[in-house]
Every structure is written in structure tokens, then in C-alpha cells.
Coordinates of C-alpha atoms and ligand atoms in Angstrom, one line a residue:
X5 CA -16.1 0.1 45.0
X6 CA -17.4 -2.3 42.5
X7 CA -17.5 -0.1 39.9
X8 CA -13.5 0.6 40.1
X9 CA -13.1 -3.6 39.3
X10 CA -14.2 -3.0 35.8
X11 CA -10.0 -1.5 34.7
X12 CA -10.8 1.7 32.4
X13 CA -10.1 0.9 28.9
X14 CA -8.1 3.7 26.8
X15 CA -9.0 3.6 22.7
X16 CA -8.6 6.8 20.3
X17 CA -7.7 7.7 16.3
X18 CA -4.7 8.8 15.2
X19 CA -4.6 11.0 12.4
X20 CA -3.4 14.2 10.9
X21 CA -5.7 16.6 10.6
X22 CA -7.9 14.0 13.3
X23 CA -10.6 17.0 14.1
X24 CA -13.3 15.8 11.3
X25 CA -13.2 12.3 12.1
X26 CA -16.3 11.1 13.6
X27 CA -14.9 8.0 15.5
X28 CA -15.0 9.6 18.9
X29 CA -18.3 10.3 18.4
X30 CA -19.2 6.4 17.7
X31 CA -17.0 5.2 20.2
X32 CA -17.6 7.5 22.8
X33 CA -21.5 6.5 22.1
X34 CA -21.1 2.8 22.5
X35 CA -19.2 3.0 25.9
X36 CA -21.7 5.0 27.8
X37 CA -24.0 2.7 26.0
X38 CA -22.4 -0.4 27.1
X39 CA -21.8 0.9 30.7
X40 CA -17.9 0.5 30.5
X41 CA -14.8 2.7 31.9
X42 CA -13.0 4.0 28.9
X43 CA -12.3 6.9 26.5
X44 CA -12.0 6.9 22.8
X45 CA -10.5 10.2 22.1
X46 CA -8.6 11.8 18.8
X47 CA -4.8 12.0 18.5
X48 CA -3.7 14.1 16.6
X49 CA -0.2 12.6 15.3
X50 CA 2.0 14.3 12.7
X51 CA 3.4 11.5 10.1
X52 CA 7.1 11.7 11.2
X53 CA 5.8 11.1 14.3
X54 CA 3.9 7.9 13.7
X55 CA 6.3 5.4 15.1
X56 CA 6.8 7.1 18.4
X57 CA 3.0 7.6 18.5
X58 CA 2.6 4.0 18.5
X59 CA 5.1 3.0 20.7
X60 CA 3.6 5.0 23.3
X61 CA 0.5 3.0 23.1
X62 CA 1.1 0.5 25.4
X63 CA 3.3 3.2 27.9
X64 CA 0.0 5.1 28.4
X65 CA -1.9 2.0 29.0
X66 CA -4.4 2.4 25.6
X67 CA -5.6 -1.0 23.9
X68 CA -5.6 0.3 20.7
X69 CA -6.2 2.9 18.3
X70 CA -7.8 3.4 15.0
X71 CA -5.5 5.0 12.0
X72 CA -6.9 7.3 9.7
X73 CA -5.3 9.4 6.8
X74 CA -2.4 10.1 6.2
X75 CA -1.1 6.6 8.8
X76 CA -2.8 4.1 7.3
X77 CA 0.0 2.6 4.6
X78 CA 2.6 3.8 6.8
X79 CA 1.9 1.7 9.6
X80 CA 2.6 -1.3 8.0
X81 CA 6.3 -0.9 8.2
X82 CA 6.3 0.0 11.7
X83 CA 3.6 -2.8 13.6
X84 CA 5.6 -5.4 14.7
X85 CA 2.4 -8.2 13.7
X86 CA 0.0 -7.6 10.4
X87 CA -3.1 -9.0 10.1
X88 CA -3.2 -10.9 6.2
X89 CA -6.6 -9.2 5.5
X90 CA -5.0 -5.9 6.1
X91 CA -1.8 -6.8 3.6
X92 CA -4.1 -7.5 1.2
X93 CA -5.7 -4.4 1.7
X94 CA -2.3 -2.6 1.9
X95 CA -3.0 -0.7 5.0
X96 CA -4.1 -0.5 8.7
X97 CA -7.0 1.1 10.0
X98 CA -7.1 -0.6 13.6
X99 CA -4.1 -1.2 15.9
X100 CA -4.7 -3.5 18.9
X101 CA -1.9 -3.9 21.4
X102 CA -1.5 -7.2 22.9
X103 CA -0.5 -8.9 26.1
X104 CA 3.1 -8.2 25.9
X105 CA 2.9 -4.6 24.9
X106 CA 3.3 -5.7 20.9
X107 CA 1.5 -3.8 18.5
X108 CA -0.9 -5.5 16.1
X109 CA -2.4 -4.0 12.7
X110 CA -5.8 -4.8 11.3
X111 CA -7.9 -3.5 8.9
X112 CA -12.2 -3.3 9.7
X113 CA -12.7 -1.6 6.3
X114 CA -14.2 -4.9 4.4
X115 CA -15.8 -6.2 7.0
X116 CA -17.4 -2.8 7.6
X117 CA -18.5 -2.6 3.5
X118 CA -19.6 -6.1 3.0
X119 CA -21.6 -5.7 6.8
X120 CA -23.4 -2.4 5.5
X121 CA -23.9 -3.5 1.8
X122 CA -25.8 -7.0 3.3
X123 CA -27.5 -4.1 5.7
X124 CA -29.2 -1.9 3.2
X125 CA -29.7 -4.7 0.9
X126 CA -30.4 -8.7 2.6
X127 CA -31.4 -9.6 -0.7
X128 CA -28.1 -9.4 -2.4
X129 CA -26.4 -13.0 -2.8
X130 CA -22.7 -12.3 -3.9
X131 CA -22.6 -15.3 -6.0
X132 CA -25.3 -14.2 -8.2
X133 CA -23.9 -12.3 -10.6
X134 CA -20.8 -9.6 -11.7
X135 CA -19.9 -6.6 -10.4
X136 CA -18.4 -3.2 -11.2
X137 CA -15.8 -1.7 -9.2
X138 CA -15.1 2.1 -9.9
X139 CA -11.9 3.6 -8.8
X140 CA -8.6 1.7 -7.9
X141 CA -7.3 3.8 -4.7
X142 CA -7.3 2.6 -1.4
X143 CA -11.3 2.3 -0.7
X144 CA -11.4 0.5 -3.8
X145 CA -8.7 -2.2 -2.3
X146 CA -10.9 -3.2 0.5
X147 CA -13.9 -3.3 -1.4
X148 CA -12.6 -5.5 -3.6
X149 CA -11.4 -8.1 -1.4
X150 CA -14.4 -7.6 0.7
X151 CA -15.8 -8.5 -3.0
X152 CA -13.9 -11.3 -3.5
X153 CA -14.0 -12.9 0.1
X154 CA -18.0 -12.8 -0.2
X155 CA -17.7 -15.1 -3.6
X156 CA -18.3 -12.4 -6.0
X157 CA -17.8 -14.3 -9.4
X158 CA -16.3 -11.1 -11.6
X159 CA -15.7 -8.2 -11.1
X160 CA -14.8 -5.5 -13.5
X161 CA -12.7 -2.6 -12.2
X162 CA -12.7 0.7 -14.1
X163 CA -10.3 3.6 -13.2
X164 CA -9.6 6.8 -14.6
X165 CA -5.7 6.1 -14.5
X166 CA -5.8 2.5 -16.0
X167 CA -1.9 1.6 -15.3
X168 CA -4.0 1.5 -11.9
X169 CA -6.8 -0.9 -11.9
X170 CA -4.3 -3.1 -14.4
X171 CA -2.0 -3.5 -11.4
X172 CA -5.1 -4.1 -9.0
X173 CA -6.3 -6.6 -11.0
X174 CA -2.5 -8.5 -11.3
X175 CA -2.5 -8.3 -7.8
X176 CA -6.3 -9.6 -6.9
X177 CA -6.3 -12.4 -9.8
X178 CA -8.8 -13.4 -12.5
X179 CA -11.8 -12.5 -10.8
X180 CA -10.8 -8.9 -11.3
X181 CA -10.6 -7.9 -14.5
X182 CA -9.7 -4.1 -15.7
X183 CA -11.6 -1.9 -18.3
X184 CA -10.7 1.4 -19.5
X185 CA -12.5 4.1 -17.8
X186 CA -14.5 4.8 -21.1
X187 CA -16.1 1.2 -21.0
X188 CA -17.5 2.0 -17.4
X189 CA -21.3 2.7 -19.2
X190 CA -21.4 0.1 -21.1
X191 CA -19.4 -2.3 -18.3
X192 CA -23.1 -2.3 -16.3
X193 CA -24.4 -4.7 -18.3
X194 CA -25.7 -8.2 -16.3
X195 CA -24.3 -6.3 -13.4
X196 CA -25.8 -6.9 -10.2
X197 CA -23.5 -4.9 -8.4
X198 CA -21.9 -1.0 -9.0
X199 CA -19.9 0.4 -6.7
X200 CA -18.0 4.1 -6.9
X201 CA -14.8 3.9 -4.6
X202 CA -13.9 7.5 -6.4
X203 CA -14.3 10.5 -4.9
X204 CA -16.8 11.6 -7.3
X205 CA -19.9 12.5 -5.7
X206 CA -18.7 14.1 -2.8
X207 CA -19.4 17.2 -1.5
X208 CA -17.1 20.4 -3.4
X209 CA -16.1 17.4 -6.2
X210 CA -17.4 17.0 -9.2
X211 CA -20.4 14.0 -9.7
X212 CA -19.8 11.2 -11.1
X213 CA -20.1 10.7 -15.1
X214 CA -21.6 7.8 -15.9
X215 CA -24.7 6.8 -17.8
X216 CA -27.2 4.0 -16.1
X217 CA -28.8 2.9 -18.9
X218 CA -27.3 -0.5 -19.6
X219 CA -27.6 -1.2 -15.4
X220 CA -30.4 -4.3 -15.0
X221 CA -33.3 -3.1 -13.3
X222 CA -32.6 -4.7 -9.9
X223 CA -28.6 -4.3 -9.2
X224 CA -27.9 -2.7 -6.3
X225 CA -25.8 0.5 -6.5
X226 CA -23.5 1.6 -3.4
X227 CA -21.4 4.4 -3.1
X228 CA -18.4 4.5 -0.3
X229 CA -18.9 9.1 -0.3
X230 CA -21.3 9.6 2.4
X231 CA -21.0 13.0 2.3
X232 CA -24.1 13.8 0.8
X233 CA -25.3 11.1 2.5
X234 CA -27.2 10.6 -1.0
X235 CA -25.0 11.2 -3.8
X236 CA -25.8 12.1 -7.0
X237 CA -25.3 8.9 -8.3
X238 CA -27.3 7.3 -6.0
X239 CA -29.9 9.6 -7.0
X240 CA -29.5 8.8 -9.9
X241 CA -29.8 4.8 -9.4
X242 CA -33.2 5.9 -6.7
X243 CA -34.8 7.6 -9.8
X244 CA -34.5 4.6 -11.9
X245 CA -35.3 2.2 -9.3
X246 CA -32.4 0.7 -8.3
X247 CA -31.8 -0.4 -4.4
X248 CA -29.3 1.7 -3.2
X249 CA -26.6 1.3 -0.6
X250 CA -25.5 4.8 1.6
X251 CA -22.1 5.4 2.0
X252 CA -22.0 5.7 5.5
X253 CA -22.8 2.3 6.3
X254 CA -19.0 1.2 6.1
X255 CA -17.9 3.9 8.2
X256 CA -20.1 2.8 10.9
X257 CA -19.7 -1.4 10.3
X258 CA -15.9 -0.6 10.5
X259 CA -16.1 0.3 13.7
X260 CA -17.9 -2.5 15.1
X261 CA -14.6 -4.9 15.3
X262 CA -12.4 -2.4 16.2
X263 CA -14.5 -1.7 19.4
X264 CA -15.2 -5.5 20.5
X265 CA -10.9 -5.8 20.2
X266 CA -10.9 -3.4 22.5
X267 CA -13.5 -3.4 24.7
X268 CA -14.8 -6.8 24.3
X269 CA -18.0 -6.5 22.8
X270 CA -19.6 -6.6 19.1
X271 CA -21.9 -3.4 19.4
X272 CA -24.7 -2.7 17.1
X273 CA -25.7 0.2 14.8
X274 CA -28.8 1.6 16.8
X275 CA -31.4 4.1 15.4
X276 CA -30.3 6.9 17.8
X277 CA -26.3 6.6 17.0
X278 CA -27.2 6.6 13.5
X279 CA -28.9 10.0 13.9
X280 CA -26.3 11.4 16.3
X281 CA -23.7 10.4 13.1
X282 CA -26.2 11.7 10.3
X283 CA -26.6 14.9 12.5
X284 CA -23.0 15.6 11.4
X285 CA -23.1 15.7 8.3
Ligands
ATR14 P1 -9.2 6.5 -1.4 O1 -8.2 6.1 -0.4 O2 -10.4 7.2 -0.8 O3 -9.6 5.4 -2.4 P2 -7.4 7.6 -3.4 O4 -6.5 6.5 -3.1 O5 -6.8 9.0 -3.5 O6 -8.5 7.7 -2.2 O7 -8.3 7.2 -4.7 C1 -9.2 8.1 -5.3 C2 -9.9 7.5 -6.4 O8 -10.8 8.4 -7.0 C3 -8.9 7.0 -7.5 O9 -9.4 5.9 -8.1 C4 -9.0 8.2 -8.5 O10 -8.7 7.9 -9.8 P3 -7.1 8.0 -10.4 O11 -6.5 6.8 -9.9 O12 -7.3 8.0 -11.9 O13 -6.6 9.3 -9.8 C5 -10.5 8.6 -8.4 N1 -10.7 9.9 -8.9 C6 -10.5 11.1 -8.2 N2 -10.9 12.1 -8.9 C7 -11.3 11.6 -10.1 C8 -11.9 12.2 -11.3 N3 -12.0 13.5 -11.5 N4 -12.3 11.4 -12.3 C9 -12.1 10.0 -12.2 N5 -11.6 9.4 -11.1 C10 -11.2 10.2 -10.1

């Protein structure tokens, strides 16, 4: 009977298509891993449905859910508490439903970069020097306050549309400055930090353009497409020596806080869930 005090705790995603997502599959892992009662399963919600969705939350009993594409920005007008971090990042990826059946948004997504970046690469100190932000869509929003939070002194945000990063860079302050999407080779310079939020890279896209050569010997170069799990840009950065930081580093860290809200426990990254992930790739 013992095992039936622990209550059985309800998580999933909600998304539209949800089948690719590989949160189950991280989830799922850290329950059986912690020994708890739950599920973490996908939902697959159509976006005219996203408010009913979420009202039914609390009715079936679940803690919470994550929010993938197309929800995330949507769910801001429906939650009835945001979270500031995930207004400055202009969207939700974790919903937690609280004591009184109220529905709370988050979002895990800086967290889950600045987590994987000091993961792959201690050595970094934020304060040390500038970095360069490519792309201004919504990864690039939570990298740059994850960025910013860390005590990044500059950073210079390049994007191919550049009414774009202009308006990110109003909206973020000083320490993010735009450049023209030309000025990205030259923009490396006393960098210590490049980062491609674009889509650039990832599998069936075109890679990246963009010459290394002005990039100081030791800045670390991360890319948020995990898919390769080494890009060609971070191939690129390899052959010339750079430290590198994989993609799929944030979409593991990310998930770390939205489990302990629900289940109540920090879990880590361990060597076999990170194979079970790569294996899907
Ligand atoms: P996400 O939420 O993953 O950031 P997004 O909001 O669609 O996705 O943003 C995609 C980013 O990749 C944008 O910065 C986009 O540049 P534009 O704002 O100019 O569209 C960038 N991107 C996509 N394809 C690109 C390409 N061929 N060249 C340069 N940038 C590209």
C-alpha cells in the first residue's frame, strides 16, 4: 500500500504537430529514474484549441505541461499569471498549475542555454568579453537575456532581416547592439562568444555563411540546431580550434526546471539519457 501514498503526478507537451518532440522521452526517463508515479505524455492540441487545452489542465488533475510550437507566444494571452523571465522572452514553454487550479507560465529556455553553454564550456566567464548573437527570432530572445542576465558586457546581434535585431536591441537596451547582417564576419572580432540562433545549419537548410577568420583563437562557438548534432559551423569553429558548445544541451537543461516544478526534483543530465536523446537523432 505504501507505494499508492506517493499521489501520481500528470506532466505532458502540448503542441501541434507534438509527435517529433523528444520531451516524453526525457521526462518519461527521469520518472522511472526517480522512482515516482507519473506520466509525461504528448498532447497533441490544435491552436484554436489552446485555451480549452489549458483549462483542462487542472480538470484532469495534470501539474503542468510544456508548450512547444505553434503555443508558445499564444499562451501568454490566455495564462492567468506570467512569469517576468518569460515576458521578456515573449513566450511560454512551461505551464505549472497551482494550488487553486490557476495556471502559471514560465519559460526554462535561458536557464536551459546559459546551463548547457557553462556545461560544455566551465571556462567561460560571461564578463570577459563581447559576444555575437546571430538571428533575432524567438531562440535568439532567450539567448539573449540568458546573455544579458549572466553579465555579458556587449553583445552584437546580427540578422538577416535587420528592422529585426533593431527592434531587439530597442527592446533589450545598450548592451545589445545591432549590425547588419553583412558585418557578421567582421563583427567576430575580440569576441569571446558566437552564437547562431538561425536555422542555418540544420538538417535539409542551407549552412550557415559566415567566415571565422577574424574569431580570437579561444571564443567559444555554440549553436542552438542540434540536428546534426555537429553543425557545419561548429565544424567549422572544431577545425580551427575553437571550443564548441552542441546544440542539444539547451534542449535537455530546459527541461530540468520544468520537471522539479512538477515533480519536485532538480534531475540531472546522466550519460545514459543523453545517449537514449542522441539515439534519436
Ligand atoms: P526560432 O523561434 O527558432 O528562433 P524564428 O523565429 O522563425 O525561429 O527565427 C528564425 C531565425 O533564423 C530568424 O532570425 C531568421 O532570419 P529573418 O528574421 O531574417 O527571417 C533566421 N533565418 C532563417 N533562414 C535564414 C537564412 N536563409 N538566412 C539568414 N537567416 C535566416
Amino acid at each position: 500500500m505504501a507505494e499508492h501514498a506517493q499521489p501520481f503526478v500528470l506532466a505532458g507537451v502540448m503542441g501541434w504537430p507534438v509527435a517529433h518532440s523528444r520531451s516524453p522521452l526525457i521526462h518519461g526517463q527521469w520518472i522511472a529514474q526517480h522512482g515516482l508515479r507519473g506520466a509525461y505524455v504528448p498532447l497533441a492540441v490544435q491552436p484554436a484549441q489552446l485555451e480549452q487545452a489549458l483549462r483542462a489542465l487542472p480538470v484532469l488533475g495534470f501539474a503542468g505541461c510544456n508548450l512547444t510550437i505553434p503555443h508558445k507566444v499564444q499562451a501568454l494571452s490566455i495564462l492567468d499569471q506570467i512569469d517576468p523571465i518569460a515576458r521578456r522572452i515573449g513566450a511560454v514553454n512551461t505551464v505549472v498549475v497551482q494550488a487553486d487550479g490557476s495556471l502559471r507560465g514560465t519559460n526554462t529556455d535561458a536557464f536551459g542555454y546559459i546551463e548547457s553553454l557553462r556545461e560544455a564550456q566551465p571556462a567561460w566567464v560571461a564578463a570577459q568579453g563581447p559576444a555575437v548573437v546571430l538571428g533575432a527570432g524567438g531562440a535568439s530572445r532567450a539567448v539573449l537575456c540568458a546573455l544579458i542576465d549572466a553579465g555579458v558586457p556587449l553583445i552584437s546581434l546580427c540578422n538577416r532581416d535587420a528592422g529585426k535585431a533593431q527592434a531587439l536591441a530597442q527592446e533589450f537596451g545598450k548592451v545589445v547592439q545591432a549590425l547588419p547582417w553583412d558585418e557578421r564576419h567582421a563583427a567576430l572580432q575580440d569576441a569571446q562568444l558566437l552564437v547562431n540562433t538561425t536555422s542555418l545549419g540544420m538538417h535539409g537548410q542551407d549552412a550557415l555563411d559566415i567566415r571565422l577568420d577574424a574569431l580570437p583563437p579561444k571564443a567559444v562557438v555554440s549553436d542552438i540546431v542540434y540536428v546534426p548534432r555537429i553543425t557545419p559551423l561548429l565544424a567549422a569553429a572544431q577545425a580551427r580550434g575553437n571550443p564548441i558548445a552542441e546544440g542539444m544541451g539547451m534542449l535537455l537543461h530546459q527541461a530540468r526546471p520544468a520537471f522539479a516544478a512538477w515533480f519536485g526534483h532538480l534531475p540531472a543530465i546522466s550519460e545514459t539519457l543523453l545517449q537514449t536523446v542522441r539515439s534519436t537523432l
